CSV table of C-alpha atoms in Angstrom, one decimal:
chain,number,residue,atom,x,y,z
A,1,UNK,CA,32.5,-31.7,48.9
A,2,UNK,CA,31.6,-28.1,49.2
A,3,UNK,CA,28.2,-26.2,49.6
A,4,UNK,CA,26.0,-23.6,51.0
A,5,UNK,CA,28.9,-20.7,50.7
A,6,UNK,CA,31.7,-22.9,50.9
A,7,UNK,CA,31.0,-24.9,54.7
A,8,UNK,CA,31.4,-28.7,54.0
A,9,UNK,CA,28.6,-31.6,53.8
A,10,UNK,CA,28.1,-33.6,56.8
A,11,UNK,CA,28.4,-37.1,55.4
A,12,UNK,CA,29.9,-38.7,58.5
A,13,UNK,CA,29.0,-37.1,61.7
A,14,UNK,CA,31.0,-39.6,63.9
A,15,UNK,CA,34.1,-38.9,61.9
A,16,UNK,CA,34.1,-35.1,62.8
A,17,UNK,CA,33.5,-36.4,66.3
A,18,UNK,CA,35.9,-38.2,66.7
A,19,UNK,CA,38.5,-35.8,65.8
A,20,UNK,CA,37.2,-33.6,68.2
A,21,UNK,CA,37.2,-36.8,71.1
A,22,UNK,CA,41.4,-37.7,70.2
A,23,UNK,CA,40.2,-40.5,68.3
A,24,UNK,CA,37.9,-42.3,70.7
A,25,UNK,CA,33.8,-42.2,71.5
A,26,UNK,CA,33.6,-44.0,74.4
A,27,UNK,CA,29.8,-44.1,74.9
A,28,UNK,CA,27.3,-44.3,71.5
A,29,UNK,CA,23.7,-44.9,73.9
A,30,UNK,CA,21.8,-45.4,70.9
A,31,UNK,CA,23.2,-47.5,68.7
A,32,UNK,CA,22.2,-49.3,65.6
A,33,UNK,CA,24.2,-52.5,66.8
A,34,UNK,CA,26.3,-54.5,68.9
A,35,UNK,CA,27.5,-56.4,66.2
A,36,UNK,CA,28.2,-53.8,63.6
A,37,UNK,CA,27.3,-50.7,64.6
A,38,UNK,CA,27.5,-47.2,62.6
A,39,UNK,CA,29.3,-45.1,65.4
A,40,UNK,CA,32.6,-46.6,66.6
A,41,UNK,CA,32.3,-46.4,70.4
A,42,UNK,CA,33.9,-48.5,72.9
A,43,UNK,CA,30.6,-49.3,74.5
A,44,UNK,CA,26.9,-49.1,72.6
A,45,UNK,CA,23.6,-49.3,74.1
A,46,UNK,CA,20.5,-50.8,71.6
A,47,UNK,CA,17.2,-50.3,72.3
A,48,UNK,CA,16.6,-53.1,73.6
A,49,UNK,CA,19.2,-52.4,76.7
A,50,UNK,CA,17.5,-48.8,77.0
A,51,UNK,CA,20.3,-46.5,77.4
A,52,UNK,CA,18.1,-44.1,79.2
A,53,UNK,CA,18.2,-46.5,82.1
A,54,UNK,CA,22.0,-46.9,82.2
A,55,UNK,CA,24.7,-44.5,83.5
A,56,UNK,CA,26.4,-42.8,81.1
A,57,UNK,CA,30.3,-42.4,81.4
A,58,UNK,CA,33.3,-40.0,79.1
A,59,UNK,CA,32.8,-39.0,75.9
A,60,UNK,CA,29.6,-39.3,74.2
A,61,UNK,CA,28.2,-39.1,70.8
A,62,UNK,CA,24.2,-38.9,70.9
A,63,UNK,CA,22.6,-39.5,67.6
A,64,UNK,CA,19.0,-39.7,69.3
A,65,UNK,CA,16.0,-41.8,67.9
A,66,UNK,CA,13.9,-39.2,66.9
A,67,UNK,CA,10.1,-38.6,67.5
A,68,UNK,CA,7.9,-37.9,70.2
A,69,UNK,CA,10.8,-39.0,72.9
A,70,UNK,CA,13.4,-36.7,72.4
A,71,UNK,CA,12.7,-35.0,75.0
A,72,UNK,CA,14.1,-37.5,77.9
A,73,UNK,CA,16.9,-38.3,75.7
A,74,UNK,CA,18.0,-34.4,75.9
A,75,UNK,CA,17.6,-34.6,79.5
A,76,UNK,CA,19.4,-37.8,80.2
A,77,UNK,CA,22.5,-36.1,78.1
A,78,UNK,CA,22.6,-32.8,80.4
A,79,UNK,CA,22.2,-34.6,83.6
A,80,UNK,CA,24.9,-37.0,83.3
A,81,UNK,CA,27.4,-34.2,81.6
A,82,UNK,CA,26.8,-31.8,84.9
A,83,UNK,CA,27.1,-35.1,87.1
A,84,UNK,CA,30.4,-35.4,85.3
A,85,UNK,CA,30.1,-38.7,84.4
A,86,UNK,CA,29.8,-37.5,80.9
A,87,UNK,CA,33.2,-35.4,80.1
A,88,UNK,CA,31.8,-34.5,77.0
A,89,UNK,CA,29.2,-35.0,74.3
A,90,UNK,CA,28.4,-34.2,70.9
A,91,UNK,CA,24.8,-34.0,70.4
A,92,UNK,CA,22.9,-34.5,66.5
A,93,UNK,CA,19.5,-33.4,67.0
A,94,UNK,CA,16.6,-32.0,63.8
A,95,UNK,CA,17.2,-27.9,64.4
A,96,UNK,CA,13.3,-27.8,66.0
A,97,UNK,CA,13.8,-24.4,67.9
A,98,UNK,CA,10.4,-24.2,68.7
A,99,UNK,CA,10.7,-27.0,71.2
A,100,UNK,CA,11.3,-27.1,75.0
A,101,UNK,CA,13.7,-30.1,74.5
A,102,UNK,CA,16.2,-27.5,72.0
A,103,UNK,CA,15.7,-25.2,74.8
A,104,UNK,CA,17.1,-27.3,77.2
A,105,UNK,CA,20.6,-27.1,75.1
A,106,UNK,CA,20.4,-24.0,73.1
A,107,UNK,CA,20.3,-22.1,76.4
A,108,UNK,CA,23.5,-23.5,77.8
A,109,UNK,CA,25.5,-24.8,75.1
A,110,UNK,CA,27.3,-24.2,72.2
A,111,UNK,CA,25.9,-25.8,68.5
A,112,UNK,CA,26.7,-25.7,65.1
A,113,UNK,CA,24.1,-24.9,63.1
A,114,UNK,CA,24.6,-27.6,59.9
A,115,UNK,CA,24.6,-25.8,56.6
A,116,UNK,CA,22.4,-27.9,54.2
A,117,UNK,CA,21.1,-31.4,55.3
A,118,UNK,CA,23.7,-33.8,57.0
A,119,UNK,CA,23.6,-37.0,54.7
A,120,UNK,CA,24.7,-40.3,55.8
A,121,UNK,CA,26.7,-42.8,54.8
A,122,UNK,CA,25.2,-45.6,53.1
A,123,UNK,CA,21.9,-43.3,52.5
A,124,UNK,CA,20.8,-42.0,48.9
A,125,UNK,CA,19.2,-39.2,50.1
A,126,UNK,CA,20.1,-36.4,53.0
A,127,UNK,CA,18.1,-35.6,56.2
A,128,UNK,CA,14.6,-34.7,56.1
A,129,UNK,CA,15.0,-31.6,58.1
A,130,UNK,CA,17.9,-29.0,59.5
A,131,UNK,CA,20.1,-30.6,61.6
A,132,UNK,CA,22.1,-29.3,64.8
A,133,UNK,CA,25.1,-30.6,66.5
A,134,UNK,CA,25.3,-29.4,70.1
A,135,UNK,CA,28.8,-29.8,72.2
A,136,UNK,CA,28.5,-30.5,75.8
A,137,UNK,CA,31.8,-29.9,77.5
A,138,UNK,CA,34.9,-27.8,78.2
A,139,UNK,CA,37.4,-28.0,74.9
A,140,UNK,CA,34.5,-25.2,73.4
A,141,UNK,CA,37.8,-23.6,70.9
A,142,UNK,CA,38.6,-27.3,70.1
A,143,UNK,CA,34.9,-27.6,69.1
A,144,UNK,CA,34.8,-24.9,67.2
A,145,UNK,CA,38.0,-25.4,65.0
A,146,UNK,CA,36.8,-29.4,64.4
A,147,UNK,CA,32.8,-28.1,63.7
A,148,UNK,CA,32.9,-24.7,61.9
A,149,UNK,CA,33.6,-26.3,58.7
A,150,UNK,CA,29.9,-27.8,58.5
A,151,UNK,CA,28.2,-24.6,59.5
A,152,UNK,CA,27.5,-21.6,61.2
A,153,UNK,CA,28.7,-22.2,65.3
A,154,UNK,CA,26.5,-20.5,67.9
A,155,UNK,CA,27.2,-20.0,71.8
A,156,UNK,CA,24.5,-19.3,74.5
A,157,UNK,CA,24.9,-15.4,75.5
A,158,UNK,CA,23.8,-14.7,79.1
A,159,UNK,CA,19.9,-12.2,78.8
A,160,UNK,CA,20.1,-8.8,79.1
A,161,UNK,CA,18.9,-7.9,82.6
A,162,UNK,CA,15.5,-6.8,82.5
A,163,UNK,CA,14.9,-3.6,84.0
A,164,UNK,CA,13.7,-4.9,87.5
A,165,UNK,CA,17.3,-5.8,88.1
A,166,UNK,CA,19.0,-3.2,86.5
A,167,UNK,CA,21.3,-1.3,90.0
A,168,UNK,CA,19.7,1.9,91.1
């Protein structure tokens, strides 16, 4: 299905995923289930074994409960990608970039910004709000050719140097 000047509906974020992972999501740390869960990941972590406790290991899709704790969530992700026990992650977060915890990504990796709302399978009706799918990790072309068909990709550009530390 087509929209928004021709970029494609999200319907199955996972499924874009894992084209970009070779076919396998090894970590989903907030799953639905154990027992039939939405993401097809070789190891998922409920709420109830509190995946911000655990280490986190390869490739990682990170559909985040959201609320008032995103912010740890966002955290968690970074940390264990520049550990390198994450080797890469794709990150589905609401597009709130007045936030410190957008920040946190926005400033260092590269996104797609989803055209339209992302709607899900088995749902009637799309997302609430703007969505954003962030990429942590080093196949950034790969990303780009698996994401841009869902909406406009963005990459972190150093500042300008202010004029204290412009060379004499």
């Amino acid at each position: 299905m087509r929209h928004q000047d021709g970029y494609r509906l999200v319907t199955d974020p996972a499924a874009a995923v894992r084209d970009l992972f070779d076919g396998r999501i090894d970590l989903d740390p907030c799953s639905n289930s154990h027992e039939a869960p939405n993401v097809p990941a070789l190891v998922h972590f409920t709420r109830e074994d509190d995946g911000l406790t655990r280490e986190w290991s390869g490739r990682v899709y990170l559909n985040l409960p959201y609320g008032k704790g995103i912010g740890p969530w966002i955290e968690k992700v970074r940390e264990e990608h520049e550990a390198g026990r994450v080797t890469a992650a794709v990150v589905l977060v609401k597009a709130a970039t007045d936030t410190r915890w957008f920040r946190v990504l926005s400033e260092r990796y590269p996104r797609c910004e989803v055209a339209g709302r992302p709607k899900f399978s088995g749902c009637k009706a799309p997302a609430p709000f703007p969505s954003v799918l962030f990429y942590l990790g080093d196949e950034v072309q790969r990303f780009a050719d698996v994401f841009a068909r869902f909406g406009v990709l963005v990459a972190p550009m150093p500042a300008a140097p202010g004029p204290e530390e412009v060379p004499a």
